[in-house]
Amino acid sequence: MLKTKSLHFAYNPHQKFHFPDFELRHKENMLILGESGIGKTTLLHLLAGLLAPASGTVQLDGTDFSGLSSGKLDRFRGNHIGIVFQRPRFIQALTLEENLYLAQYLANKKRDDNRLSEVLKRLGIARHRKARAHRLSQGEQQRAAIALALINHPSLILADEPTSSLDDKNCSAVSELLLEQAEATAAMLVVITHDQRLKEIFHNTLELSGYNTHAPLQQAS
Amino acid sequence: MDIFRLSLKNIIARPLSSVLSLVLLTVGVGIISLLLQVNQHVRRQMDNNLNGIDMVIGAKGSPLQLILSAVYHVDMPTGNISLAEAEKLRHHPLIASGIPLSYGDSFEGYRIVGTNHDYPKNYKAKPVSGILWKQPFDVTLGAAVAAKLQLKPGDTFTGTHGLGEGGEGHDEHPYRVVGIFGYTHSVLDNLILTSLESVWEVHDHEGEGHHAHEDGALHPEHAGEHQEEEEADREITAMLLTFRNPLGMVQLPRLVNERTSMQAAVPAYELNRLFGLMGVGIDTLNAIAMAIIAIAGLSMFISLWNSLKDRKYEMALMRTYGASRWQVVWVVLQEAVLLTWIGFICGLIFSRAGLSILSSYTQTSYHYELSGWQFLPEEWMLLLIATGIGLVAAFIPAIQTFYINISKTLADA
């Protein structure tokens, strides 16, 4: 379960964000929509524990991020949260499979070849195991990035603008893929985007606006 | 895929800059290690050979040349001195012992040295097969000579005049091998020892034909008298002396140099002078090599710094996968240390290869083998210094990695 409560964040005194509270239960998905500059990425980083809020709390499966030390939070993130970034990025010196092994290693998990094969097969990129991840085609890279987010059985998958640079056809393909994979991994999925096309695919939507990022608002549904 | 292998892969992923750092390290470490090894060998060999020799007397000339020729048998002799005069000095109260040496001939480039049995005793050399020489023209071979020339007791050979190969032969006076010494790891291993009489006789006969021999045989009653007479103008090349007490060091060299036609040289002085002269060159080389290692450090720093700009995002990515600050810092440090160690190992291989090339040269010209399978304490020091430079090179990039702002790095990309 993911739960936020009166999240505040400030880069500086003129750039303050206040995010609405929301709750996400097991296997639920949510689309967070908002224009540029509204604090979408900030929210995603708060949810991932990459930023610490000025006040308020984020709780994932009963663990409050603010109660964890920096090292513990890193570990927790590796184990419980998978992140799909806007532009797929990898460790360039490593092959796709080595990238995945590294993700397993850094999350303190045992090297699990079965899981690796399963994830790659489900995403249809099993034949690229030994290829350099950043040399794959755009679509394959996107899939590889999803594989990296899924590999450690996260309970929460965060996706940052996964479709913004895609055409309509690929947009729905990628969002379907995300939903399907989150389902298969039994993870909650939070997609953060300004892409209005996704509204039709997700039922559970939270819209960030200048209004609600300045004052707490209940969850829209 | 652990941190170690990630560091290794990162090094391989930047082949050019990694190779540059490696080459610089290899050359720097290689030169210093080679100098250390050669220095070690030369010093040890010099000390071994000096064993118990406080002063050398010989004909006037360069004192260094006298030492090099009489003690180390690498230079030409300065000339001859009268045995009677040398013997007179040997009986000086401050002198404990003296070993006469007479040389000038060689066989296959190995020097034939006429002396008495005190000479091998000084180097604790004992025959492992056969015996010490007794009769004129008996010889006992140094271990390396016997091994190289495949000689054994009972074999005979003729010496050549002069110390180089291919001199004029002394065909009418073949030497007979009667014994072979064990290894002493001193100059003795490369010498052919015989009695003083053998050397005298070879050269007497050169001038006088068979006169002396016939003379002795024909007039046995005059033999003693004749010998005494001969003793008076017998010549030797040098004499190795030991002092009875340190006072000898103060008095005798001056006494000999001012009052006699001979020259006295003190090996300890001359060697210090020699090392002093060589030292300038060695220090310069050492400084250059250290500079090369420092440049290797700089090259590593630049390489890490540049790659870090590209890899900042990768570092942030690793943090999102669950890596702690220290793990990411460790990647950077390990890359530098790994490079340094690989460079160090390459440097050692380089120095050992250089040593074996040098060794083949010293073996042909000085009959002296350099073996490099010894890890010197100074080389541990070198490893420490190289590692230190690697860590310094990685220090600033590592700090940057430690304080990386994950959120900002990811958002900017």
XYZ file of C-alpha atoms in Angstrom:
634
model
C 0.000 0.000 0.000
C 1.236 3.469 -0.915
C 0.105 6.384 1.174
C 1.109 10.036 1.202
C 0.183 12.633 3.738
C 0.504 16.407 3.415
C 3.649 16.265 1.327
C 5.507 19.566 1.098
C 8.641 20.240 -0.812
C 10.562 23.431 -1.496
C 13.539 23.921 -3.814
C 13.693 27.529 -2.600
C 11.333 29.995 -0.934
C 9.737 30.882 -4.295
C 9.328 27.366 -5.563
C 7.213 25.447 -3.095
C 5.061 22.424 -3.763
C 2.257 21.002 -1.811
C 0.913 17.695 -3.024
C -2.557 16.249 -2.427
C -2.786 13.172 -0.238
C -3.565 9.910 -1.893
C -3.631 6.231 -1.214
C -3.047 3.273 -3.455
C -3.905 -0.279 -2.503
C -2.346 -3.541 -3.567
C -2.516 -4.081 -7.352
C -4.067 -0.674 -7.964
C -2.832 1.733 -10.595
C -2.858 5.464 -10.797
C -2.168 8.105 -13.382
C -0.839 11.393 -12.118
C -1.444 14.072 -14.721
C -0.063 17.560 -14.760
C 1.465 20.283 -16.875
C 5.187 20.967 -16.934
C 6.529 22.788 -13.901
C 3.706 21.646 -11.665
C 6.069 19.378 -9.715
C 5.407 16.000 -11.349
C 9.000 14.845 -11.305
C 9.400 16.206 -7.801
C 6.471 14.091 -6.688
C 7.881 11.020 -8.398
C 11.231 11.536 -6.676
C 9.465 11.989 -3.341
C 7.549 8.742 -3.908
C 10.805 6.994 -4.801
C 12.586 8.361 -1.753
C 15.117 10.143 -3.970
C 14.099 13.461 -2.409
C 13.218 14.043 1.198
C 10.024 16.108 1.747
C 10.151 19.336 3.754
C 7.234 17.953 5.696
C 4.671 15.204 5.332
C 5.188 11.488 4.879
C 5.342 8.781 2.271
C 4.559 5.246 3.364
C 5.046 2.131 1.302
C 3.783 -1.185 2.679
C 3.820 0.281 6.151
C 7.379 1.663 5.954
C 7.692 5.382 6.501
C 10.535 6.789 4.387
C 11.364 9.501 6.887
C 12.187 6.827 9.453
C 14.943 5.324 7.325
C 18.580 6.361 7.215
C 19.994 7.281 3.823
C 21.685 3.887 3.365
C 18.613 1.957 4.487
C 16.402 3.998 2.203
C 18.711 3.166 -0.734
C 18.341 -0.523 0.055
C 14.611 -0.243 0.553
C 14.239 1.525 -2.766
C 16.257 -1.149 -4.544
C 14.102 -3.869 -3.073
C 10.634 -2.390 -3.260
C 10.521 0.263 -5.955
C 11.106 -0.056 -9.673
C 11.491 3.151 -11.651
C 10.997 3.591 -15.394
C 12.597 6.845 -16.456
C 11.497 9.154 -19.201
C 14.473 8.296 -21.351
C 15.801 4.779 -20.944
C 19.326 4.831 -19.522
C 21.713 2.027 -18.678
C 25.226 1.424 -17.420
C 26.984 1.744 -20.734
C 29.893 -0.535 -19.976
C 27.534 -3.448 -19.361
C 25.325 -5.646 -21.489
C 21.582 -5.853 -20.912
C 21.893 -8.980 -18.820
C 24.779 -7.506 -16.815
C 22.669 -4.421 -16.114
C 19.969 -6.680 -14.730
C 22.460 -8.690 -12.660
C 23.812 -5.436 -11.265
C 20.298 -4.351 -10.254
C 19.868 -7.677 -8.457
C 23.237 -7.335 -6.772
C 22.663 -3.753 -5.629
C 19.290 -4.687 -4.135
C 21.098 -7.356 -2.119
C 19.296 -10.116 -3.946
C 20.783 -13.356 -5.089
C 21.624 -13.665 -8.736
C 18.432 -15.138 -10.146
C 18.722 -16.333 -13.733
C 15.189 -17.665 -13.844
C 13.703 -14.323 -12.933
C 15.923 -12.642 -15.482
C 14.895 -14.969 -18.303
C 11.265 -14.706 -17.314
C 11.258 -10.908 -17.353
C 13.157 -10.665 -20.620
C 10.930 -13.229 -22.261
C 7.774 -11.538 -21.130
C 9.034 -8.270 -22.581
C 10.090 -9.956 -25.803
C 13.772 -8.958 -25.636
C 15.279 -12.268 -24.507
C 17.414 -12.467 -27.621
C 19.147 -9.185 -26.716
C 20.491 -10.438 -23.383
C 24.095 -10.159 -24.421
C 23.731 -6.894 -26.319
C 24.805 -3.521 -24.986
C 21.547 -2.093 -23.672
C 22.128 1.407 -25.059
C 22.685 0.022 -28.575
C 19.178 -1.430 -28.816
C 16.427 0.246 -30.807
C 14.250 2.869 -29.104
C 11.374 0.474 -28.486
C 13.670 -2.258 -27.231
C 15.398 0.190 -24.923
C 12.049 1.133 -23.433
C 11.326 -2.530 -22.823
C 14.771 -3.034 -21.341
C 14.157 -0.120 -18.972
C 10.889 -1.741 -17.896
C 12.751 -5.026 -17.369
C 15.167 -3.218 -15.025
C 12.248 -1.786 -13.046
C 10.630 -5.221 -12.734
C 13.599 -7.456 -12.042
C 13.556 -7.275 -8.245
C 9.820 -7.946 -7.748
C 9.021 -4.395 -6.656
C 5.765 -3.671 -4.890
C 5.633 -0.241 -6.527
C 6.513 0.712 -10.083
C 6.966 4.401 -10.835
C 7.000 5.525 -14.455
C 8.091 9.037 -15.426
C 6.628 10.235 -18.738
C 6.996 6.801 -20.341
C 5.006 7.774 -23.429
C 5.697 11.429 -24.042
C 7.951 10.877 -27.048
C 5.890 8.095 -28.618
C 3.248 8.154 -31.360
C -0.316 7.087 -30.577
C 0.192 3.478 -31.517
C 3.309 3.020 -29.429
C 1.836 5.126 -26.655
C -0.987 2.708 -26.054
C 1.327 -0.274 -26.591
C 3.747 0.924 -23.887
C 1.016 1.806 -21.411
C -0.669 -1.543 -21.989
C 2.679 -3.188 -21.469
C 3.247 -1.337 -18.198
C -0.163 -2.276 -16.878
C 0.227 -5.856 -17.936
C 3.708 -6.201 -16.404
C 2.683 -4.522 -13.162
C -0.192 -6.955 -13.008
C 2.091 -9.934 -13.644
C 4.522 -8.791 -10.940
C 1.652 -7.972 -8.578
C 2.917 -4.414 -8.173
C 1.207 -1.058 -7.841
C 1.818 1.190 -10.814
C 2.043 4.966 -10.693
C 2.493 6.739 -14.016
C 3.367 10.406 -13.926
C 2.819 12.279 -17.182
C 1.444 15.281 -18.982
C 0.291 12.964 -21.769
C -3.524 13.354 -21.882
C -3.875 10.276 -24.112
C -3.284 8.033 -21.109
C -6.436 9.247 -19.430
C -8.419 6.786 -21.521
C -6.386 3.847 -20.363
C -6.174 4.517 -16.631
C -9.269 4.717 -14.524
C -7.676 6.109 -11.451
C -6.377 9.606 -12.186
C -4.967 12.333 -10.012
C -4.682 15.682 -11.710
C -2.125 18.107 -10.404
C -2.973 21.728 -11.011
C -1.719 25.067 -9.784
C -4.619 24.974 -7.437
C -4.168 21.662 -5.756
C -0.412 21.793 -5.503
C -0.879 24.852 -3.323
C -3.613 23.533 -1.111
C -4.463 19.989 -0.068
C -7.225 18.372 -2.129
C -8.799 14.988 -1.968
C -8.071 12.403 -4.544
C -9.967 12.694 -7.795
C -11.355 9.515 -9.265
C 27.754 -8.520 -11.438
C 29.428 -7.071 -8.383
C 31.221 -3.788 -7.850
C 34.611 -5.273 -8.684
C 33.502 -6.549 -12.051
C 31.660 -3.312 -12.753
C 34.901 -1.392 -12.132
C 36.771 -3.750 -14.423
C 34.157 -3.371 -17.153
C 34.298 0.389 -16.796
C 38.062 0.279 -17.331
C 37.654 -1.908 -20.408
C 34.886 0.326 -21.742
C 37.396 3.211 -21.999
C 40.277 1.411 -23.658
C 42.230 4.442 -24.850
C 42.475 6.397 -21.653
C 42.956 3.211 -19.641
C 45.818 2.134 -21.892
C 47.429 5.564 -21.611
C 47.372 5.415 -17.823
C 48.602 1.837 -17.894
C 51.512 2.548 -20.229
C 52.642 5.491 -18.100
C 52.414 3.424 -14.945
C 54.204 0.482 -16.505
C 57.110 2.606 -17.694
C 57.421 4.507 -14.414
C 57.175 1.476 -12.174
C 59.317 -0.579 -14.559
C 62.216 1.880 -14.576
C 62.263 2.288 -10.810
C 61.993 -1.421 -10.173
C 64.739 -2.132 -12.704
C 67.018 0.423 -11.047
C 66.289 -1.078 -7.647
C 67.086 -4.570 -8.880
C 70.312 -3.586 -10.621
C 71.399 -1.491 -7.667
C 70.731 -4.391 -5.334
C 72.747 -6.766 -7.502
C 75.686 -4.431 -7.969
C 75.890 -3.570 -4.281
C 75.633 -7.150 -3.152
C 78.167 -8.320 -5.669
C 80.520 -5.489 -4.766
C 80.228 -6.244 -1.067
C 80.662 -9.975 -1.547
C 83.854 -9.431 -3.448
C 85.245 -6.927 -1.019
C 85.160 -9.504 1.723
C 88.135 -8.812 3.964
C 90.082 -6.591 1.583
C 91.056 -3.301 3.191
C 93.612 -2.031 0.736
C 95.000 -2.972 -2.640
C 98.474 -2.167 -3.832
C 99.519 -2.193 -7.455
C 101.350 -0.153 -10.046
C 100.733 3.567 -10.138
C 97.769 4.666 -12.162
C 94.088 5.151 -11.542
C 93.115 3.896 -8.074
C 89.635 3.009 -9.328
C 91.122 1.004 -12.147
C 93.333 -0.828 -9.672
C 90.338 -1.744 -7.540
C 88.225 -2.773 -10.519
C 90.971 -4.935 -11.960
C 92.403 -6.489 -8.788
C 89.220 -6.975 -6.761
C 86.483 -7.312 -9.377
C 88.503 -8.422 -12.369
C 86.594 -6.207 -14.778
C 89.207 -3.641 -15.766
C 92.746 -3.879 -17.190
C 95.611 -4.046 -14.676
C 97.568 -0.860 -14.065
C 100.908 -2.600 -14.513
C 103.281 -4.696 -12.422
C 104.987 -4.145 -9.090
C 107.982 -5.836 -7.588
C 107.112 -8.821 -5.419
C 109.982 -7.995 -3.060
C 108.669 -4.507 -2.460
C 105.147 -5.811 -1.918
C 106.429 -8.477 0.477
C 108.260 -5.830 2.447
C 105.014 -3.967 2.941
C 103.199 -7.158 3.857
C 105.500 -7.499 6.835
C 104.613 -4.044 8.090
C 103.280 -4.334 11.643
C 99.921 -2.829 10.706
C 99.263 -5.428 8.017
C 97.529 -8.621 9.039
C 97.698 -10.483 5.753
C 98.363 -10.007 2.069
C 97.431 -12.040 -0.967
C 99.577 -11.601 -4.070
C 97.867 -11.680 -7.458
C 99.449 -12.022 -10.835
C 97.293 -11.957 -13.903
C 97.185 -10.917 -17.504
C 96.274 -14.106 -19.327
C 92.913 -15.569 -20.005
C 91.143 -18.558 -21.475
C 87.964 -18.059 -23.481
C 87.597 -14.669 -21.823
C 87.958 -16.038 -18.283
C 90.920 -14.618 -16.408
C 93.752 -16.827 -15.256
C 94.946 -15.525 -11.891
C 98.153 -16.646 -10.239
C 97.913 -16.484 -6.463
C 98.321 -18.557 -3.315
C 95.783 -20.633 -1.404
C 94.839 -17.694 0.807
C 92.858 -16.206 -2.066
C 90.149 -18.913 -2.284
C 90.188 -19.094 1.511
C 89.276 -15.414 1.653
C 86.084 -16.211 -0.312
C 85.487 -19.432 1.614
C 85.806 -21.372 -1.621
C 86.495 -25.095 -1.456
C 86.844 -27.491 -4.329
C 83.689 -29.574 -4.800
C 85.586 -31.917 -7.058
C 89.314 -32.442 -7.334
C 91.831 -30.459 -5.288
C 93.510 -27.062 -5.055
C 96.410 -26.475 -7.438
C 99.824 -27.777 -6.312
C 102.227 -27.991 -9.220
C 102.872 -25.182 -11.644
C 100.293 -25.304 -14.446
C 97.730 -26.968 -12.242
C 94.545 -24.907 -12.170
C 91.397 -24.931 -10.054
C 88.361 -23.477 -11.816
C 85.642 -21.204 -10.510
C 82.227 -22.858 -10.588
C 80.806 -20.663 -13.362
C 83.876 -21.176 -15.562
C 83.671 -24.953 -15.254
C 79.952 -24.948 -15.954
C 80.212 -22.629 -18.947
C 83.268 -24.227 -20.558
C 82.290 -27.799 -19.644
C 85.656 -28.550 -18.102
C 86.354 -31.232 -15.523
C 89.431 -32.355 -13.592
C 91.960 -33.920 -15.939
C 91.141 -31.636 -18.908
C 93.848 -29.407 -20.320
C 93.781 -26.076 -22.144
C 96.200 -23.350 -23.161
C 95.840 -19.754 -22.072
C 95.994 -16.741 -24.311
C 97.959 -13.599 -23.694
C 95.826 -10.667 -22.681
C 92.411 -10.532 -21.150
C 90.272 -10.529 -24.266
C 89.375 -13.547 -26.319
C 91.557 -14.392 -29.296
C 94.885 -13.135 -27.956
C 98.213 -14.707 -28.771
C 98.377 -18.286 -27.468
C 100.815 -19.760 -24.952
C 100.688 -23.069 -26.722
C 103.800 -24.594 -25.206
C 102.395 -24.416 -21.669
C 99.077 -26.176 -21.356
C 97.241 -25.891 -18.052
C 95.776 -28.950 -16.395
C 92.476 -28.762 -14.472
C 92.901 -30.387 -11.058
C 89.821 -29.125 -9.252
C 86.608 -27.136 -9.418
C 85.296 -24.768 -6.744
C 81.726 -24.668 -5.534
C 79.664 -21.495 -6.107
C 80.692 -18.599 -3.883
C 78.578 -15.909 -5.595
C 81.688 -13.795 -5.784
C 84.131 -12.913 -8.503
C 85.916 -16.202 -7.827
C 83.216 -18.122 -9.690
C 84.468 -16.588 -12.903
C 88.208 -17.008 -12.374
C 90.762 -19.671 -13.195
C 93.190 -19.921 -10.278
C 96.693 -21.214 -10.475
C 100.003 -20.704 -8.715
C 102.061 -17.547 -9.104
C 104.861 -19.702 -10.516
C 102.719 -20.801 -13.459
C 102.121 -17.225 -14.501
C 105.754 -16.289 -14.042
C 106.962 -19.292 -15.958
C 104.697 -18.673 -18.919
C 106.021 -15.168 -19.287
C 109.664 -15.939 -18.433
C 109.799 -18.505 -21.151
C 108.324 -16.078 -23.524
C 111.423 -13.928 -23.198
C 114.116 -16.455 -22.368
C 113.067 -19.609 -24.143
C 113.848 -22.668 -22.064
C 116.850 -21.071 -20.498
C 115.746 -20.963 -16.882
C 114.538 -24.505 -16.873
C 117.698 -25.866 -18.430
C 119.737 -23.736 -16.134
C 118.077 -25.162 -13.071
C 118.385 -28.675 -14.339
C 122.021 -28.331 -15.316
C 123.220 -26.597 -12.180
C 121.182 -28.003 -9.331
C 123.701 -26.694 -6.788
C 122.977 -23.129 -7.861
C 119.252 -23.560 -7.917
C 118.601 -22.004 -4.518
C 120.770 -19.019 -5.195
C 119.246 -18.594 -8.602
C 115.751 -18.685 -7.224
C 116.546 -16.048 -4.635
C 117.941 -13.883 -7.346
C 114.824 -14.396 -9.380
C 112.649 -13.676 -6.373
C 114.193 -10.238 -6.220
C 112.928 -9.207 -9.633
C 109.769 -11.300 -9.609
C 106.776 -9.185 -10.379
C 103.146 -9.417 -9.413
C 100.191 -7.380 -10.580
C 98.624 -6.490 -7.262
C 98.383 -7.479 -3.624
C 95.224 -7.547 -1.521
C 95.895 -6.461 2.046
C 94.076 -6.645 5.348
C 94.883 -4.278 8.208
C 95.572 -5.415 11.683
C 93.710 -2.402 13.095
C 92.011 0.740 11.783
C 95.193 2.720 12.230
C 96.385 1.067 9.032
C 93.677 2.877 7.124
C 95.057 6.181 8.347
C 98.759 5.566 7.836
C 99.388 3.013 5.149
C 97.798 4.448 2.011
C 99.826 7.638 2.391
C 102.962 5.750 3.252
C 102.701 3.601 0.134
C 101.746 6.413 -2.191
C 104.458 8.791 -1.013
C 107.371 6.530 -0.205
C 107.207 3.702 -2.723
C 106.880 3.281 -6.444
C 103.615 1.474 -5.787
C 100.089 2.758 -5.477
C 97.700 1.974 -2.652
C 93.952 2.144 -3.147
C 91.277 1.670 -0.495
C 88.259 -0.119 -2.020
C 85.775 1.440 0.390
C 86.791 4.961 -0.724
C 86.940 4.151 -4.375
C 83.577 2.386 -4.391
C 81.910 5.261 -2.619
C 83.392 7.538 -5.226
C 82.132 5.246 -7.981
C 78.635 5.046 -6.518
C 78.716 8.783 -6.021
C 79.434 9.254 -9.714
C 76.783 6.743 -10.756
C 74.415 8.089 -8.126
C 73.800 11.316 -10.056
C 72.618 9.308 -13.035
C 70.561 6.939 -10.936
C 68.935 9.784 -9.018
C 68.057 11.514 -12.268
C 66.496 8.371 -13.700
C 64.610 7.799 -10.459
C 63.263 11.342 -10.544
C 62.168 10.934 -14.165
C 60.457 7.648 -13.361
C 58.672 9.180 -10.375
C 57.523 12.027 -12.617
C 56.164 9.491 -15.092
C 54.211 7.783 -12.301
C 52.854 11.149 -11.213
C 51.783 11.854 -14.795
C 50.096 8.460 -14.818
C 48.195 9.636 -11.753
C 47.208 12.837 -13.532
C 46.114 10.884 -16.595
C 44.004 8.652 -14.358
C 42.485 11.684 -12.695
C 41.565 13.276 -16.029
C 40.182 10.023 -17.323
C 38.044 9.481 -14.213
C 36.931 13.089 -14.190
C 35.905 13.039 -17.842
C 34.126 9.741 -17.627
C 32.375 10.877 -14.493
C 30.680 13.678 -16.375
C 29.173 11.070 -18.696
C 28.602 8.611 -15.940
C 26.987 10.842 -13.359
C 23.655 9.616 -14.607
C 24.821 6.008 -14.308
C 25.834 6.660 -10.730
C 22.420 8.129 -9.970
C 20.835 5.156 -11.706
C 22.812 2.796 -9.522
C 21.566 4.656 -6.475
C 17.972 4.135 -7.597
C 18.717 0.412 -7.924
C 19.601 0.407 -4.258
C 23.323 1.218 -4.221
C 24.493 3.144 -1.183
C 26.713 6.211 -1.411
C 29.715 4.145 -0.408
C 29.128 1.509 -3.053
C 29.127 4.129 -5.776
C 32.253 5.773 -4.364
C 33.814 2.353 -4.200
C 33.272 1.919 -7.955
C 35.382 5.011 -8.638
C 38.099 4.165 -6.107
C 38.316 0.604 -7.293
C 38.756 1.684 -10.872
C 41.770 3.772 -9.925
C 43.271 1.150 -7.636
C 42.689 -1.629 -10.165
C 44.393 0.400 -12.878
C 47.303 1.126 -10.565
C 47.757 -2.492 -9.613
C 47.531 -3.739 -13.166
C 50.071 -1.059 -14.094
C 52.278 -2.110 -11.197
C 52.226 -5.749 -12.270
C 52.989 -4.761 -15.871
C 55.828 -2.606 -14.529
C 57.315 -5.537 -12.634
C 57.071 -7.733 -15.720
C 58.744 -4.927 -17.674
C 61.579 -4.663 -15.154
C 62.126 -8.424 -15.010
C 62.210 -8.589 -18.791
C 64.691 -5.708 -18.812
C 66.761 -7.466 -16.198
C 66.949 -10.673 -18.174
C 68.049 -8.736 -21.260
C 70.676 -6.965 -19.152
C 71.625 -10.301 -17.684
C 72.378 -11.819 -21.067
C 74.637 -8.827 -21.687
C 76.423 -8.974 -18.345
C 76.828 -12.695 -18.774
C 78.716 -12.339 -22.009
C 80.823 -9.380 -20.928
C 81.269 -9.932 -17.201
C 80.231 -13.551 -16.721
C 77.790 -12.337 -14.174
C 74.159 -13.342 -14.047
C 71.381 -11.037 -12.787
C 68.384 -12.914 -11.509
C 65.224 -10.972 -10.771
C 62.991 -13.408 -8.950
C 63.316 -11.556 -5.770
C 60.745 -9.078 -4.535
C 62.658 -6.276 -2.876
C 61.296 -4.439 0.172
C 61.689 -1.225 -1.829
C 59.244 -2.649 -4.355
C 56.569 -2.966 -1.662
C 57.277 0.688 -1.006
C 56.810 1.360 -4.721
C 53.474 -0.480 -4.679
C 52.407 1.655 -1.745
C 53.391 4.871 -3.520
C 51.643 3.845 -6.753
C 48.468 2.915 -4.859
C 48.644 6.220 -3.024
C 48.867 8.119 -6.309
C 45.924 6.119 -7.685
C 43.846 6.986 -4.616
C 44.776 10.654 -4.828
C 43.771 10.676 -8.500
C 40.410 9.165 -7.576
C 39.866 11.366 -4.543
C 38.081 14.332 -6.099
C 35.931 12.251 -8.479
C 35.038 10.023 -5.519
C 33.944 12.994 -3.407
C 31.803 14.202 -6.287
C 30.191 10.801 -6.508
C 29.541 10.715 -2.800
C 27.644 13.991 -2.858
C 25.814 13.321 -6.093
C 22.305 14.804 -6.144
C 20.342 11.860 -7.510
C 17.101 13.696 -8.076
C 18.739 16.606 -9.891
C 20.961 14.352 -11.987
C 18.034 12.220 -13.074
C 15.813 15.220 -13.786
C 18.479 17.007 -15.841
C 19.165 14.078 -18.110
